Amino acid sequence: MSRLNVEHASATHLTAVGRQLLAFAGCNYLGLSQHPAVVQAAQQGLARYGISTTASRETTGNTIEHDLLELELAMLTRREAAILLAEGYTANFAACQALSRTHGVAILDARAHRSLRNAATAAGMQVFEYEHLCPKSARWLVDQHADQGVAILTDGVFAADGAIAPLADLLATLPEQRSTLLVDDCHGLCVLGPRGEGTIAHLALPDDPRLCMTTTLAKGVGCYGGAVLGSTPFIQSVRRVSDVYRRSTPVPTPIAMAARAAISLMRHDTSLLTALRENINAMRQALSAASIPTHADPIPVFTFTLPSQDQMQAVHDFLLRRGIYAPLIEYPGGPGERYFRLTVNAAHTLEHIALLRDSLCLAIEAAGASPAAP
Ligand SMILES: Cc1ncc(COP(=O)(O)O)c(C=O)c1O
């Protein structure tokens, strides 16, 4: 499999093999990765702390920046407490290490991110799958295993098909005791909810101690790292029992400072989120003009296939010749083995999106390819 060797990146463009391309790629949904305030915070952090704490937080590797970032993440997502992990992937491992003390069974959406499955398996939980987005299928499994303690594990937003998980219905399948709904909101944070709080706020779920969340700081927040968020007792148990947390070095302090700056921007100013939502609408119209079916949710990810592999490659190459990078990827959970996964972010302009629309219409016509729905 080939991969792109990026030589320079802004929120909207990347340079590869010496060519600058307009990119509809990645998960930098608010463009925060290159935001001057975020970059400046990282630079200040480098000057003050150096690169790494070189120790785990429970020995000598904790800083006030890590503590404050946890508080601010909890406030943003309206969870009681948060704990930082090195990545979103390891956040799922930490959550499952804590859950496995009281929950013997993990019930996963069939298209849940691979890290959730790996985390539950590594934690020694028995793993079962329910039909993608189907609470009825989840309920059947919950009823079978309720006496062992059950956790439902799902993505909040499925980045490969743009679907939002039916969290209220999933929560309703769970018994009151020894049960948890763990939402991996890597693609919902900074995208959904009035201030980018994520899928739980978007769906206006009531407070519930059975609800917890994991996330990455490497997508919408534009930085690096991960977190588990939930009730205070649950987060305390992650801190107490999770080896992934206890025996590893935290996110570098300059990155924690950058993430704090990114979250502060989001909390005090909704203009980035407004720009993202306007661009999602413009993108939907642009793809529709090229006869590409789209979802109706405010999600910046658009996936689709064309009738044949040759046509997909031809469209991809046509766009590339016109200076547009439209990722054609192989990744589990999408509408095909290989599919287009285009993302739009808050930094794209309407001119960028119009250029994509016009080029895509020409590319599809030249390839004689009518797209298939996700
Ligand atoms: C749904 C989901 N969960 C977890 C992860 C892992 O996050 P990170 O890249 O921070 O390890 C990703 C990233 O690709 C993801 O999309």
PDB file of N, CA and C and ligand atoms in Angstrom, residues 27 86-92 112-116 155-159 184-187 214-219 224-226 331 341, ligand 1:
ATOM      1  N   CYS A  27      -8.595  14.888   9.899  1.00  0.00           N
ATOM      2  CA  CYS A  27      -9.677  15.090  10.882  1.00  0.00           C
ATOM      3  C   CYS A  27      -9.447  16.364  11.687  1.00  0.00           C
ATOM      4  N   ALA A  86      -2.178   8.725  26.642  1.00  0.00           N
ATOM      5  CA  ALA A  86      -1.246   9.155  25.595  1.00  0.00           C
ATOM      6  C   ALA A  86      -1.921   9.324  24.238  1.00  0.00           C
ATOM      7  N   GLU A  87      -2.954   8.517  23.963  1.00  0.00           N
ATOM      8  CA  GLU A  87      -3.688   8.637  22.685  1.00  0.00           C
ATOM      9  C   GLU A  87      -5.144   8.235  22.895  1.00  0.00           C
ATOM     10  N   GLY A  88      -5.939   8.440  21.842  1.00  0.00           N
ATOM     11  CA  GLY A  88      -7.315   7.952  21.864  1.00  0.00           C
ATOM     12  C   GLY A  88      -7.351   6.428  21.936  1.00  0.00           C
ATOM     13  N   TYR A  89      -6.410   5.800  21.240  1.00  0.00           N
ATOM     14  CA  TYR A  89      -6.369   4.329  21.223  1.00  0.00           C
ATOM     15  C   TYR A  89      -6.151   3.788  22.635  1.00  0.00           C
ATOM     16  N   THR A  90      -5.170   4.359  23.328  1.00  0.00           N
ATOM     17  CA  THR A  90      -4.882   3.865  24.685  1.00  0.00           C
ATOM     18  C   THR A  90      -5.953   4.314  25.679  1.00  0.00           C
ATOM     19  N   ALA A  91      -6.679   5.379  25.373  1.00  0.00           N
ATOM     20  CA  ALA A  91      -7.794   5.777  26.255  1.00  0.00           C
ATOM     21  C   ALA A  91      -8.821   4.641  26.303  1.00  0.00           C
ATOM     22  N   ASN A  92      -9.061   4.002  25.158  1.00  0.00           N
ATOM     23  CA  ASN A  92      -9.998   2.870  25.157  1.00  0.00           C
ATOM     24  C   ASN A  92      -9.443   1.700  25.973  1.00  0.00           C
ATOM     25  N   ALA A 112     -17.678  -0.800  15.255  1.00  0.00           N
ATOM     26  CA  ALA A 112     -16.943   0.033  16.220  1.00  0.00           C
ATOM     27  C   ALA A 112     -15.464   0.087  15.844  1.00  0.00           C
ATOM     28  N   HIS A 113     -14.816   1.168  16.230  1.00  0.00           N
ATOM     29  CA  HIS A 113     -13.386   1.314  15.922  1.00  0.00           C
ATOM     30  C   HIS A 113     -12.609   0.135  16.508  1.00  0.00           C
ATOM     31  N   ARG A 114     -11.615  -0.328  15.759  1.00  0.00           N
ATOM     32  CA  ARG A 114     -10.854  -1.518  16.129  1.00  0.00           C
ATOM     33  C   ARG A 114     -10.259  -1.397  17.540  1.00  0.00           C
ATOM     34  N   SER A 115      -9.941  -0.188  17.958  1.00  0.00           N
ATOM     35  CA  SER A 115      -9.326  -0.019  19.286  1.00  0.00           C
ATOM     36  C   SER A 115     -10.275  -0.448  20.402  1.00  0.00           C
ATOM     37  N   LEU A 116     -11.581  -0.289  20.198  1.00  0.00           N
ATOM     38  CA  LEU A 116     -12.539  -0.702  21.240  1.00  0.00           C
ATOM     39  C   LEU A 116     -12.519  -2.218  21.386  1.00  0.00           C
ATOM     40  N   ASP A 155     -18.745   3.758  18.804  1.00  0.00           N
ATOM     41  CA  ASP A 155     -18.305   5.094  18.397  1.00  0.00           C
ATOM     42  C   ASP A 155     -19.505   6.031  18.567  1.00  0.00           C
ATOM     43  N   GLY A 156     -19.266   7.307  18.865  1.00  0.00           N
ATOM     44  CA  GLY A 156     -20.351   8.290  18.866  1.00  0.00           C
ATOM     45  C   GLY A 156     -20.714   8.631  17.431  1.00  0.00           C
ATOM     46  N   VAL A 157     -19.694   8.986  16.664  1.00  0.00           N
ATOM     47  CA  VAL A 157     -19.837   9.224  15.221  1.00  0.00           C
ATOM     48  C   VAL A 157     -18.955   8.191  14.515  1.00  0.00           C
ATOM     49  N   PHE A 158     -19.516   7.506  13.537  1.00  0.00           N
ATOM     50  CA  PHE A 158     -18.745   6.512  12.779  1.00  0.00           C
ATOM     51  C   PHE A 158     -18.121   7.228  11.586  1.00  0.00           C
ATOM     52  N   ALA A 159     -16.804   7.381  11.661  1.00  0.00           N
ATOM     53  CA  ALA A 159     -16.144   8.213  10.660  1.00  0.00           C
ATOM     54  C   ALA A 159     -16.142   7.576   9.286  1.00  0.00           C
ATOM     55  N   ASP A 184     -16.960   6.101  22.291  1.00  0.00           N
ATOM     56  CA  ASP A 184     -15.706   6.603  21.737  1.00  0.00           C
ATOM     57  C   ASP A 184     -16.077   7.777  20.833  1.00  0.00           C
ATOM     58  N   ASP A 185     -15.810   9.000  21.328  1.00  0.00           N
ATOM     59  CA  ASP A 185     -16.288  10.184  20.592  1.00  0.00           C
ATOM     60  C   ASP A 185     -15.164  10.919  19.864  1.00  0.00           C
ATOM     61  N   CYS A 186     -14.227  10.161  19.353  1.00  0.00           N
ATOM     62  CA  CYS A 186     -13.092  10.770  18.637  1.00  0.00           C
ATOM     63  C   CYS A 186     -13.557  11.698  17.511  1.00  0.00           C
ATOM     64  N   HIS A 187     -14.659  11.332  16.834  1.00  0.00           N
ATOM     65  CA  HIS A 187     -15.111  12.148  15.692  1.00  0.00           C
ATOM     66  C   HIS A 187     -16.299  13.035  16.031  1.00  0.00           C
ATOM     67  N   THR A 214     -14.730   8.233  25.709  1.00  0.00           N
ATOM     68  CA  THR A 214     -13.296   8.386  25.454  1.00  0.00           C
ATOM     69  C   THR A 214     -13.153   9.299  24.247  1.00  0.00           C
ATOM     70  N   THR A 215     -11.982   9.880  24.118  1.00  0.00           N
ATOM     71  CA  THR A 215     -11.758  10.699  22.927  1.00  0.00           C
ATOM     72  C   THR A 215     -10.271  10.802  22.625  1.00  0.00           C
ATOM     73  N   THR A 216      -9.992  11.282  21.449  1.00  0.00           N
ATOM     74  CA  THR A 216      -8.628  11.651  21.065  1.00  0.00           C
ATOM     75  C   THR A 216      -8.514  13.167  21.134  1.00  0.00           C
ATOM     76  N   LEU A 217      -7.297  13.649  21.288  1.00  0.00           N
ATOM     77  CA  LEU A 217      -7.059  15.094  21.161  1.00  0.00           C
ATOM     78  C   LEU A 217      -6.378  15.386  19.819  1.00  0.00           C
ATOM     79  N   ALA A 218      -6.308  14.346  18.976  1.00  0.00           N
ATOM     80  CA  ALA A 218      -5.546  14.469  17.726  1.00  0.00           C
ATOM     81  C   ALA A 218      -6.439  14.717  16.516  1.00  0.00           C
ATOM     82  N   LYS A 219      -7.730  14.916  16.734  1.00  0.00           N
ATOM     83  CA  LYS A 219      -8.597  15.182  15.573  1.00  0.00           C
ATOM     84  C   LYS A 219      -9.148  16.612  15.719  1.00  0.00           C
ATOM     85  N   TYR A 224      -2.648  16.240  20.181  1.00  0.00           N
ATOM     86  CA  TYR A 224      -2.279  14.828  20.316  1.00  0.00           C
ATOM     87  C   TYR A 224      -2.665  14.411  21.721  1.00  0.00           C
ATOM     88  N   GLY A 225      -3.010  13.124  21.869  1.00  0.00           N
ATOM     89  CA  GLY A 225      -3.348  12.624  23.204  1.00  0.00           C
ATOM     90  C   GLY A 225      -4.742  12.037  23.218  1.00  0.00           C
ATOM     91  N   GLY A 226      -5.155  11.569  24.395  1.00  0.00           N
ATOM     92  CA  GLY A 226      -6.487  10.994  24.520  1.00  0.00           C
ATOM     93  C   GLY A 226      -6.996  11.195  25.930  1.00  0.00           C
ATOM     94  N   TYR A 331      -9.847   1.188   4.497  1.00  0.00           N
ATOM     95  CA  TYR A 331      -9.921   1.280   5.955  1.00  0.00           C
ATOM     96  C   TYR A 331     -11.202   0.574   6.378  1.00  0.00           C
ATOM     97  N   ARG A 341     -12.888   9.069   1.031  1.00  0.00           N
ATOM     98  CA  ARG A 341     -13.253   9.648   2.332  1.00  0.00           C
ATOM     99  C   ARG A 341     -12.796  11.103   2.302  1.00  0.00           C
TER     100      ARG A 341
HETATM  101  C1  LIG B   1     -13.070   6.167  16.515  1.00  0.00           C
HETATM  102  C2  LIG B   1     -11.608   6.234  16.851  1.00  0.00           C
HETATM  103  N1  LIG B   1     -11.189   5.770  18.052  1.00  0.00           N
HETATM  104  C3  LIG B   1      -9.888   5.824  18.404  1.00  0.00           C
HETATM  105  C4  LIG B   1      -8.940   6.333  17.556  1.00  0.00           C
HETATM  106  C5  LIG B   1      -7.497   6.393  18.009  1.00  0.00           C
HETATM  107  O1  LIG B   1      -7.170   7.715  18.381  1.00  0.00           O
HETATM  108  P1  LIG B   1      -5.633   8.151  18.398  1.00  0.00           P
HETATM  109  O2  LIG B   1      -5.233   8.381  16.999  1.00  0.00           O
HETATM  110  O3  LIG B   1      -5.574   9.363  19.261  1.00  0.00           O
HETATM  111  O4  LIG B   1      -4.886   6.997  19.019  1.00  0.00           O
HETATM  112  C6  LIG B   1      -9.314   6.803  16.300  1.00  0.00           C
HETATM  113  C7  LIG B   1      -8.285   7.364  15.379  1.00  0.00           C
HETATM  114  O5  LIG B   1      -8.123   7.041  14.275  1.00  0.00           O
HETATM  115  C8  LIG B   1     -10.691   6.744  15.934  1.00  0.00           C
HETATM  116  O6  LIG B   1     -11.097   7.174  14.727  1.00  0.00           O
END
